[in-house]
Amino acid sequence: MFKNHLTLRNLTLGLLVACLALGGLTTLAETDNSDARKAKILANLKLQFPQLDAMNATMGDLKASGYEGLDEGSFTLTGQRGPQTQTFLVSSDDTKLYLVNGQPLDVSRSSEEIEAEMAERAAEEMRKAEDTAKRLEEAVAGRPMLGNPDAAVTIVEFSDFQCPFCARGANTVEEILEKYGDDVKVAFMHFPLGFHPWAKPAAIAAHCAGELEDEAFWTLHDGYFADQKQITPENVLDKSRELLADSGIDMDVWSECATNEESDAYKAAAAVVDADMALGGEVGVSGTPGFFVNGQLISGAQPLSAFEPLIEAAKKGSMEGDSMEAESE
């Protein structure tokens, strides 16, 4: 803990301004990078923050900052997290030193320039969402879906059957379908996290079931989320068999796909799961669940209210597009 309640984190991460009365020198026309000046600055820093001495603080070079009357420098600390470098600005007469973090920000834009840049960013975000939506539409083609397969609003969910937050996300999907009915369609993509040991076997088993019958996929989907606490890496396939017992699918075919790691069917299913994860990472999924509403990302187990604005906007955009097409005809 530094004097005046300052910690190493405050120094390295905070937007902390420390004014130190270093004293002595007059304004210089050029940056003084002498060892004497650097030693003097470091000694004054250690006077203010004695713990710097224990952290083996060392000074870097001083250089012109690009701002009148201020030079730029840095010092490096060796702490428990390894070397950390803190940048500072120091007045040319050494009477004030400002600890800073990050690069300078340009705040000179006019209101008109800000408005134009915001519009450009919004347009770029829309282009990105449209590109993502197209990629996801192609990826989920032929997959089991909920809702209206012809709906203009597509929700793609990246999920992990062992993830408790994903179970909450599945409940939100039910609320969405209840409210929006034929206005939406929902597709599921696999994103089993590495620290969930039965998530990937479950994903492969569910994909194998979906290859035989769409409803069989959703049977496992619902069963896994409803029974998460009772499922283990050892019993996940047995639980899957129990859930599928009344599904009417060919259980021998499913078993070959879901359990025989040497079979072509298993390898193909595992490849689909891996491809889902790779695509998810490419489009911005970093954890589960992750949802895309016509290409726009919603991260985490968000409530219905988080989806409603995007769904309404997508519906409106679709209706406006239909109207324009009708006029052109």
JSON list of C-alpha atoms in Angstrom, two decimals, residues 143-329:
[
{"chain": "A", "resi": 143, "resn": "ARG", "atom": "CA", "xyz": [-30.47, -27.25, -38.44]},
{"chain": "A", "resi": 144, "resn": "PRO", "atom": "CA", "xyz": [-33.38, -27.86, -36.06]},
{"chain": "A", "resi": 145, "resn": "MET", "atom": "CA", "xyz": [-35.24, -24.60, -35.43]},
{"chain": "A", "resi": 146, "resn": "LEU", "atom": "CA", "xyz": [-37.97, -23.25, -33.21]},
{"chain": "A", "resi": 147, "resn": "GLY", "atom": "CA", "xyz": [-40.58, -20.73, -34.30]},
{"chain": "A", "resi": 148, "resn": "ASN", "atom": "CA", "xyz": [-41.48, -19.82, -37.86]},
{"chain": "A", "resi": 149, "resn": "PRO", "atom": "CA", "xyz": [-38.84, -21.06, -40.34]},
{"chain": "A", "resi": 150, "resn": "ASP", "atom": "CA", "xyz": [-39.87, -18.25, -42.73]},
{"chain": "A", "resi": 151, "resn": "ALA", "atom": "CA", "xyz": [-39.66, -15.47, -40.12]},
{"chain": "A", "resi": 152, "resn": "ALA", "atom": "CA", "xyz": [-37.68, -12.36, -41.00]},
{"chain": "A", "resi": 153, "resn": "VAL", "atom": "CA", "xyz": [-36.13, -12.22, -37.52]},
{"chain": "A", "resi": 154, "resn": "THR", "atom": "CA", "xyz": [-33.50, -14.87, -36.86]},
{"chain": "A", "resi": 155, "resn": "ILE", "atom": "CA", "xyz": [-32.13, -15.50, -33.38]},
{"chain": "A", "resi": 156, "resn": "VAL", "atom": "CA", "xyz": [-29.02, -17.66, -33.27]},
{"chain": "A", "resi": 157, "resn": "GLU", "atom": "CA", "xyz": [-27.97, -18.91, -29.86]},
{"chain": "A", "resi": 158, "resn": "PHE", "atom": "CA", "xyz": [-24.45, -20.12, -29.05]},
{"chain": "A", "resi": 159, "resn": "SER", "atom": "CA", "xyz": [-24.80, -22.26, -25.96]},
{"chain": "A", "resi": 160, "resn": "ASP", "atom": "CA", "xyz": [-23.32, -24.90, -23.64]},
{"chain": "A", "resi": 161, "resn": "PHE", "atom": "CA", "xyz": [-25.60, -27.59, -22.21]},
{"chain": "A", "resi": 162, "resn": "GLN", "atom": "CA", "xyz": [-23.68, -27.70, -18.91]},
{"chain": "A", "resi": 163, "resn": "CYS", "atom": "CA", "xyz": [-23.71, -23.93, -18.39]},
{"chain": "A", "resi": 164, "resn": "PRO", "atom": "CA", "xyz": [-26.27, -22.77, -15.78]},
{"chain": "A", "resi": 165, "resn": "PHE", "atom": "CA", "xyz": [-26.52, -19.35, -17.41]},
{"chain": "A", "resi": 166, "resn": "CYS", "atom": "CA", "xyz": [-27.38, -21.08, -20.68]},
{"chain": "A", "resi": 167, "resn": "ALA", "atom": "CA", "xyz": [-30.29, -22.80, -18.93]},
{"chain": "A", "resi": 168, "resn": "ARG", "atom": "CA", "xyz": [-31.55, -19.34, -18.00]},
{"chain": "A", "resi": 169, "resn": "GLY", "atom": "CA", "xyz": [-31.01, -18.24, -21.57]},
{"chain": "A", "resi": 170, "resn": "ALA", "atom": "CA", "xyz": [-33.13, -21.16, -22.79]},
{"chain": "A", "resi": 171, "resn": "ASN", "atom": "CA", "xyz": [-35.95, -19.95, -20.54]},
{"chain": "A", "resi": 172, "resn": "THR", "atom": "CA", "xyz": [-35.68, -16.50, -22.12]},
{"chain": "A", "resi": 173, "resn": "VAL", "atom": "CA", "xyz": [-35.94, -18.09, -25.57]},
{"chain": "A", "resi": 174, "resn": "GLU", "atom": "CA", "xyz": [-39.24, -19.64, -24.47]},
{"chain": "A", "resi": 175, "resn": "GLU", "atom": "CA", "xyz": [-40.47, -16.20, -23.43]},
{"chain": "A", "resi": 176, "resn": "ILE", "atom": "CA", "xyz": [-39.43, -14.76, -26.79]},
{"chain": "A", "resi": 177, "resn": "LEU", "atom": "CA", "xyz": [-41.29, -17.46, -28.68]},
{"chain": "A", "resi": 178, "resn": "GLU", "atom": "CA", "xyz": [-44.36, -16.98, -26.50]},
{"chain": "A", "resi": 179, "resn": "LYS", "atom": "CA", "xyz": [-44.42, -13.24, -27.15]},
{"chain": "A", "resi": 180, "resn": "TYR", "atom": "CA", "xyz": [-43.34, -13.06, -30.79]},
{"chain": "A", "resi": 181, "resn": "GLY", "atom": "CA", "xyz": [-44.64, -16.37, -32.16]},
{"chain": "A", "resi": 182, "resn": "ASP", "atom": "CA", "xyz": [-44.42, -16.40, -35.96]},
{"chain": "A", "resi": 183, "resn": "ASP", "atom": "CA", "xyz": [-42.26, -13.28, -36.08]},
{"chain": "A", "resi": 184, "resn": "VAL", "atom": "CA", "xyz": [-39.07, -15.11, -35.09]},
{"chain": "A", "resi": 185, "resn": "LYS", "atom": "CA", "xyz": [-37.13, -18.28, -35.67]},
{"chain": "A", "resi": 186, "resn": "VAL", "atom": "CA", "xyz": [-34.50, -19.61, -33.25]},
{"chain": "A", "resi": 187, "resn": "ALA", "atom": "CA", "xyz": [-31.49, -21.75, -34.13]},
{"chain": "A", "resi": 188, "resn": "PHE", "atom": "CA", "xyz": [-29.00, -23.35, -31.73]},
{"chain": "A", "resi": 189, "resn": "MET", "atom": "CA", "xyz": [-25.25, -23.52, -32.25]},
{"chain": "A", "resi": 190, "resn": "HIS", "atom": "CA", "xyz": [-22.82, -25.38, -30.02]},
{"chain": "A", "resi": 191, "resn": "PHE", "atom": "CA", "xyz": [-20.25, -23.63, -27.85]},
{"chain": "A", "resi": 192, "resn": "PRO", "atom": "CA", "xyz": [-19.21, -26.17, -25.17]},
{"chain": "A", "resi": 193, "resn": "LEU", "atom": "CA", "xyz": [-16.66, -24.61, -22.85]},
{"chain": "A", "resi": 194, "resn": "GLY", "atom": "CA", "xyz": [-13.52, -26.57, -22.05]},
{"chain": "A", "resi": 195, "resn": "PHE", "atom": "CA", "xyz": [-14.06, -26.51, -18.29]},
{"chain": "A", "resi": 196, "resn": "HIS", "atom": "CA", "xyz": [-17.48, -28.19, -18.63]},
{"chain": "A", "resi": 197, "resn": "PRO", "atom": "CA", "xyz": [-16.54, -31.88, -19.00]},
{"chain": "A", "resi": 198, "resn": "TRP", "atom": "CA", "xyz": [-19.86, -33.26, -20.24]},
{"chain": "A", "resi": 199, "resn": "ALA", "atom": "CA", "xyz": [-20.82, -30.31, -22.43]},
{"chain": "A", "resi": 200, "resn": "LYS", "atom": "CA", "xyz": [-19.09, -31.48, -25.62]},
{"chain": "A", "resi": 201, "resn": "PRO", "atom": "CA", "xyz": [-20.28, -35.12, -25.42]},
{"chain": "A", "resi": 202, "resn": "ALA", "atom": "CA", "xyz": [-23.78, -33.72, -24.93]},
{"chain": "A", "resi": 203, "resn": "ALA", "atom": "CA", "xyz": [-23.36, -31.37, -27.91]},
{"chain": "A", "resi": 204, "resn": "ILE", "atom": "CA", "xyz": [-22.28, -34.26, -30.13]},
{"chain": "A", "resi": 205, "resn": "ALA", "atom": "CA", "xyz": [-25.13, -36.46, -28.88]},
{"chain": "A", "resi": 206, "resn": "ALA", "atom": "CA", "xyz": [-27.66, -33.67, -29.52]},
{"chain": "A", "resi": 207, "resn": "HIS", "atom": "CA", "xyz": [-26.33, -33.05, -33.01]},
{"chain": "A", "resi": 208, "resn": "CYS", "atom": "CA", "xyz": [-26.55, -36.77, -33.78]},
{"chain": "A", "resi": 209, "resn": "ALA", "atom": "CA", "xyz": [-30.15, -36.79, -32.58]},
{"chain": "A", "resi": 210, "resn": "GLY", "atom": "CA", "xyz": [-30.97, -33.76, -34.72]},
{"chain": "A", "resi": 211, "resn": "GLU", "atom": "CA", "xyz": [-29.57, -35.48, -37.78]},
{"chain": "A", "resi": 212, "resn": "LEU", "atom": "CA", "xyz": [-32.27, -38.12, -37.33]},
{"chain": "A", "resi": 213, "resn": "GLU", "atom": "CA", "xyz": [-35.20, -35.97, -36.20]},
{"chain": "A", "resi": 214, "resn": "ASP", "atom": "CA", "xyz": [-35.49, -32.27, -35.34]},
{"chain": "A", "resi": 215, "resn": "GLU", "atom": "CA", "xyz": [-37.69, -32.99, -32.36]},
{"chain": "A", "resi": 216, "resn": "ALA", "atom": "CA", "xyz": [-35.12, -35.41, -30.97]},
{"chain": "A", "resi": 217, "resn": "PHE", "atom": "CA", "xyz": [-32.59, -32.59, -30.82]},
{"chain": "A", "resi": 218, "resn": "TRP", "atom": "CA", "xyz": [-34.97, -30.40, -28.82]},
{"chain": "A", "resi": 219, "resn": "THR", "atom": "CA", "xyz": [-35.77, -33.35, -26.55]},
{"chain": "A", "resi": 220, "resn": "LEU", "atom": "CA", "xyz": [-32.12, -33.56, -25.54]},
{"chain": "A", "resi": 221, "resn": "HIS", "atom": "CA", "xyz": [-31.81, -29.77, -25.45]},
{"chain": "A", "resi": 222, "resn": "ASP", "atom": "CA", "xyz": [-34.67, -29.45, -22.97]},
{"chain": "A", "resi": 223, "resn": "GLY", "atom": "CA", "xyz": [-33.64, -32.52, -20.99]},
{"chain": "A", "resi": 224, "resn": "TYR", "atom": "CA", "xyz": [-30.04, -31.42, -20.51]},
{"chain": "A", "resi": 225, "resn": "PHE", "atom": "CA", "xyz": [-31.01, -27.99, -19.25]},
{"chain": "A", "resi": 226, "resn": "ALA", "atom": "CA", "xyz": [-33.76, -29.34, -16.99]},
{"chain": "A", "resi": 227, "resn": "ASP", "atom": "CA", "xyz": [-31.52, -32.02, -15.44]},
{"chain": "A", "resi": 228, "resn": "GLN", "atom": "CA", "xyz": [-28.11, -30.28, -15.40]},
{"chain": "A", "resi": 229, "resn": "LYS", "atom": "CA", "xyz": [-27.33, -31.02, -11.75]},
{"chain": "A", "resi": 230, "resn": "GLN", "atom": "CA", "xyz": [-27.87, -34.76, -12.17]},
{"chain": "A", "resi": 231, "resn": "ILE", "atom": "CA", "xyz": [-25.76, -35.16, -15.30]},
{"chain": "A", "resi": 232, "resn": "THR", "atom": "CA", "xyz": [-22.09, -36.11, -15.10]},
{"chain": "A", "resi": 233, "resn": "PRO", "atom": "CA", "xyz": [-19.39, -36.95, -17.64]},
{"chain": "A", "resi": 234, "resn": "GLU", "atom": "CA", "xyz": [-19.93, -40.61, -16.71]},
{"chain": "A", "resi": 235, "resn": "ASN", "atom": "CA", "xyz": [-23.71, -40.71, -17.17]},
{"chain": "A", "resi": 236, "resn": "VAL", "atom": "CA", "xyz": [-24.36, -38.12, -19.88]},
{"chain": "A", "resi": 237, "resn": "LEU", "atom": "CA", "xyz": [-24.79, -40.70, -22.65]},
{"chain": "A", "resi": 238, "resn": "ASP", "atom": "CA", "xyz": [-26.98, -42.94, -20.51]},
{"chain": "A", "resi": 239, "resn": "LYS", "atom": "CA", "xyz": [-29.12, -39.93, -19.62]},
{"chain": "A", "resi": 240, "resn": "SER", "atom": "CA", "xyz": [-29.30, -39.11, -23.32]},
{"chain": "A", "resi": 241, "resn": "ARG", "atom": "CA", "xyz": [-30.59, -42.61, -24.08]},
{"chain": "A", "resi": 242, "resn": "GLU", "atom": "CA", "xyz": [-33.24, -42.25, -21.40]},
{"chain": "A", "resi": 243, "resn": "LEU", "atom": "CA", "xyz": [-34.38, -38.92, -22.79]},
{"chain": "A", "resi": 244, "resn": "LEU", "atom": "CA", "xyz": [-34.56, -40.32, -26.33]},
{"chain": "A", "resi": 245, "resn": "ALA", "atom": "CA", "xyz": [-36.30, -43.56, -25.39]},
{"chain": "A", "resi": 246, "resn": "ASP", "atom": "CA", "xyz": [-39.70, -42.41, -26.68]},
{"chain": "A", "resi": 247, "resn": "SER", "atom": "CA", "xyz": [-38.43, -40.25, -29.54]},
{"chain": "A", "resi": 248, "resn": "GLY", "atom": "CA", "xyz": [-38.95, -42.88, -32.23]},
{"chain": "A", "resi": 249, "resn": "ILE", "atom": "CA", "xyz": [-35.49, -42.42, -33.75]},
{"chain": "A", "resi": 250, "resn": "ASP", "atom": "CA", "xyz": [-33.24, -45.33, -34.65]},
{"chain": "A", "resi": 251, "resn": "MET", "atom": "CA", "xyz": [-31.25, -45.65, -31.43]},
{"chain": "A", "resi": 252, "resn": "ASP", "atom": "CA", "xyz": [-28.60, -47.87, -33.00]},
{"chain": "A", "resi": 253, "resn": "VAL", "atom": "CA", "xyz": [-27.83, -45.20, -35.59]},
{"chain": "A", "resi": 254, "resn": "TRP", "atom": "CA", "xyz": [-27.83, -42.52, -32.90]},
{"chain": "A", "resi": 255, "resn": "SER", "atom": "CA", "xyz": [-25.55, -44.57, -30.65]},
{"chain": "A", "resi": 256, "resn": "GLU", "atom": "CA", "xyz": [-23.03, -45.17, -33.45]},
{"chain": "A", "resi": 257, "resn": "CYS", "atom": "CA", "xyz": [-22.91, -41.42, -34.06]},
{"chain": "A", "resi": 258, "resn": "ALA", "atom": "CA", "xyz": [-22.92, -40.28, -30.43]},
{"chain": "A", "resi": 259, "resn": "THR", "atom": "CA", "xyz": [-20.69, -42.86, -28.76]},
{"chain": "A", "resi": 260, "resn": "ASN", "atom": "CA", "xyz": [-18.37, -44.58, -31.27]},
{"chain": "A", "resi": 261, "resn": "GLU", "atom": "CA", "xyz": [-15.49, -42.15, -31.52]},
{"chain": "A", "resi": 262, "resn": "GLU", "atom": "CA", "xyz": [-13.98, -44.16, -34.38]},
{"chain": "A", "resi": 263, "resn": "SER", "atom": "CA", "xyz": [-17.07, -43.92, -36.57]},
{"chain": "A", "resi": 264, "resn": "ASP", "atom": "CA", "xyz": [-17.37, -41.49, -39.45]},
{"chain": "A", "resi": 265, "resn": "ALA", "atom": "CA", "xyz": [-20.68, -40.27, -38.03]},
{"chain": "A", "resi": 266, "resn": "TYR", "atom": "CA", "xyz": [-19.10, -39.36, -34.69]},
{"chain": "A", "resi": 267, "resn": "LYS", "atom": "CA", "xyz": [-16.20, -37.57, -36.37]},
{"chain": "A", "resi": 268, "resn": "ALA", "atom": "CA", "xyz": [-18.60, -35.62, -38.57]},
{"chain": "A", "resi": 269, "resn": "ALA", "atom": "CA", "xyz": [-20.72, -34.58, -35.57]},
{"chain": "A", "resi": 270, "resn": "ALA", "atom": "CA", "xyz": [-17.63, -33.55, -33.58]},
{"chain": "A", "resi": 271, "resn": "ALA", "atom": "CA", "xyz": [-16.46, -31.51, -36.59]},
{"chain": "A", "resi": 272, "resn": "VAL", "atom": "CA", "xyz": [-19.78, -29.65, -36.64]},
{"chain": "A", "resi": 273, "resn": "VAL", "atom": "CA", "xyz": [-19.45, -28.80, -32.95]},
{"chain": "A", "resi": 274, "resn": "ASP", "atom": "CA", "xyz": [-15.87, -27.60, -33.48]},
{"chain": "A", "resi": 275, "resn": "ALA", "atom": "CA", "xyz": [-16.94, -25.53, -36.50]},
{"chain": "A", "resi": 276, "resn": "ASP", "atom": "CA", "xyz": [-19.71, -23.93, -34.45]},
{"chain": "A", "resi": 277, "resn": "MET", "atom": "CA", "xyz": [-17.21, -22.90, -31.81]},
{"chain": "A", "resi": 278, "resn": "ALA", "atom": "CA", "xyz": [-14.80, -21.53, -34.38]},
{"chain": "A", "resi": 279, "resn": "LEU", "atom": "CA", "xyz": [-17.54, -19.48, -36.04]},
{"chain": "A", "resi": 280, "resn": "GLY", "atom": "CA", "xyz": [-18.75, -18.24, -32.69]},
{"chain": "A", "resi": 281, "resn": "GLY", "atom": "CA", "xyz": [-15.29, -16.96, -31.86]},
{"chain": "A", "resi": 282, "resn": "GLU", "atom": "CA", "xyz": [-15.02, -15.25, -35.24]},
{"chain": "A", "resi": 283, "resn": "VAL", "atom": "CA", "xyz": [-18.29, -13.34, -34.80]},
{"chain": "A", "resi": 284, "resn": "GLY", "atom": "CA", "xyz": [-17.58, -12.22, -31.26]},
{"chain": "A", "resi": 285, "resn": "VAL", "atom": "CA", "xyz": [-18.77, -14.92, -28.86]},
{"chain": "A", "resi": 286, "resn": "SER", "atom": "CA", "xyz": [-16.43, -15.07, -25.86]},
{"chain": "A", "resi": 287, "resn": "GLY", "atom": "CA", "xyz": [-18.67, -16.85, -23.35]},
{"chain": "A", "resi": 288, "resn": "THR", "atom": "CA", "xyz": [-22.04, -18.51, -23.08]},
{"chain": "A", "resi": 289, "resn": "PRO", "atom": "CA", "xyz": [-24.78, -17.93, -23.81]},
{"chain": "A", "resi": 290, "resn": "GLY", "atom": "CA", "xyz": [-24.33, -15.60, -26.75]},
{"chain": "A", "resi": 291, "resn": "PHE", "atom": "CA", "xyz": [-27.28, -14.58, -28.93]},
{"chain": "A", "resi": 292, "resn": "PHE", "atom": "CA", "xyz": [-27.49, -12.87, -32.30]},
{"chain": "A", "resi": 293, "resn": "VAL", "atom": "CA", "xyz": [-30.69, -11.11, -33.36]},
{"chain": "A", "resi": 294, "resn": "ASN", "atom": "CA", "xyz": [-30.34, -10.64, -37.13]},
{"chain": "A", "resi": 295, "resn": "GLY", "atom": "CA", "xyz": [-26.59, -10.45, -36.59]},
{"chain": "A", "resi": 296, "resn": "GLN", "atom": "CA", "xyz": [-26.54, -8.16, -33.56]},
{"chain": "A", "resi": 297, "resn": "LEU", "atom": "CA", "xyz": [-24.90, -9.67, -30.49]},
{"chain": "A", "resi": 298, "resn": "ILE", "atom": "CA", "xyz": [-26.44, -9.97, -27.03]},
{"chain": "A", "resi": 299, "resn": "SER", "atom": "CA", "xyz": [-23.95, -11.46, -24.57]},
{"chain": "A", "resi": 300, "resn": "GLY", "atom": "CA", "xyz": [-24.95, -13.43, -21.51]},
{"chain": "A", "resi": 301, "resn": "ALA", "atom": "CA", "xyz": [-28.20, -14.60, -19.97]},
{"chain": "A", "resi": 302, "resn": "GLN", "atom": "CA", "xyz": [-30.13, -11.41, -20.58]},
{"chain": "A", "resi": 303, "resn": "PRO", "atom": "CA", "xyz": [-33.84, -10.95, -19.83]},
{"chain": "A", "resi": 304, "resn": "LEU", "atom": "CA", "xyz": [-36.55, -10.63, -22.45]},
{"chain": "A", "resi": 305, "resn": "SER", "atom": "CA", "xyz": [-36.34, -6.84, -22.22]},
{"chain": "A", "resi": 306, "resn": "ALA", "atom": "CA", "xyz": [-32.80, -6.94, -23.68]},
{"chain": "A", "resi": 307, "resn": "PHE", "atom": "CA", "xyz": [-34.07, -8.71, -26.81]},
{"chain": "A", "resi": 308, "resn": "GLU", "atom": "CA", "xyz": [-37.23, -6.70, -27.40]},
{"chain": "A", "resi": 309, "resn": "PRO", "atom": "CA", "xyz": [-35.63, -3.54, -28.91]},
{"chain": "A", "resi": 310, "resn": "LEU", "atom": "CA", "xyz": [-33.56, -5.58, -31.38]},
{"chain": "A", "resi": 311, "resn": "ILE", "atom": "CA", "xyz": [-36.48, -7.80, -32.34]},
{"chain": "A", "resi": 312, "resn": "GLU", "atom": "CA", "xyz": [-38.78, -4.80, -32.81]},
{"chain": "A", "resi": 313, "resn": "ALA", "atom": "CA", "xyz": [-36.15, -3.00, -34.89]},
{"chain": "A", "resi": 314, "resn": "ALA", "atom": "CA", "xyz": [-35.61, -6.11, -37.02]},
{"chain": "A", "resi": 315, "resn": "LYS", "atom": "CA", "xyz": [-39.35, -6.47, -37.54]},
{"chain": "A", "resi": 316, "resn": "LYS", "atom": "CA", "xyz": [-39.63, -2.82, -38.52]},
{"chain": "A", "resi": 317, "resn": "GLY", "atom": "CA", "xyz": [-36.70, -3.10, -40.90]},
{"chain": "A", "resi": 318, "resn": "SER", "atom": "CA", "xyz": [-38.26, -6.14, -42.50]},
{"chain": "A", "resi": 319, "resn": "MET", "atom": "CA", "xyz": [-41.61, -4.43, -42.97]},
{"chain": "A", "resi": 320, "resn": "GLU", "atom": "CA", "xyz": [-39.96, -1.35, -44.49]},
{"chain": "A", "resi": 321, "resn": "GLY", "atom": "CA", "xyz": [-38.00, -3.60, -46.83]},
{"chain": "A", "resi": 322, "resn": "ASP", "atom": "CA", "xyz": [-41.17, -5.42, -47.91]},
{"chain": "A", "resi": 323, "resn": "SER", "atom": "CA", "xyz": [-42.87, -2.06, -48.51]},
{"chain": "A", "resi": 324, "resn": "MET", "atom": "CA", "xyz": [-40.04, -0.82, -50.70]},
{"chain": "A", "resi": 325, "resn": "GLU", "atom": "CA", "xyz": [-40.09, -4.05, -52.73]},
{"chain": "A", "resi": 326, "resn": "ALA", "atom": "CA", "xyz": [-43.82, -3.74, -53.23]},
{"chain": "A", "resi": 327, "resn": "GLU", "atom": "CA", "xyz": [-43.47, -0.13, -54.43]},
{"chain": "A", "resi": 328, "resn": "SER", "atom": "CA", "xyz": [-40.72, -1.07, -56.87]},
{"chain": "A", "resi": 329, "resn": "GLU", "atom": "CA", "xyz": [-42.96, -3.73, -58.36]}
]
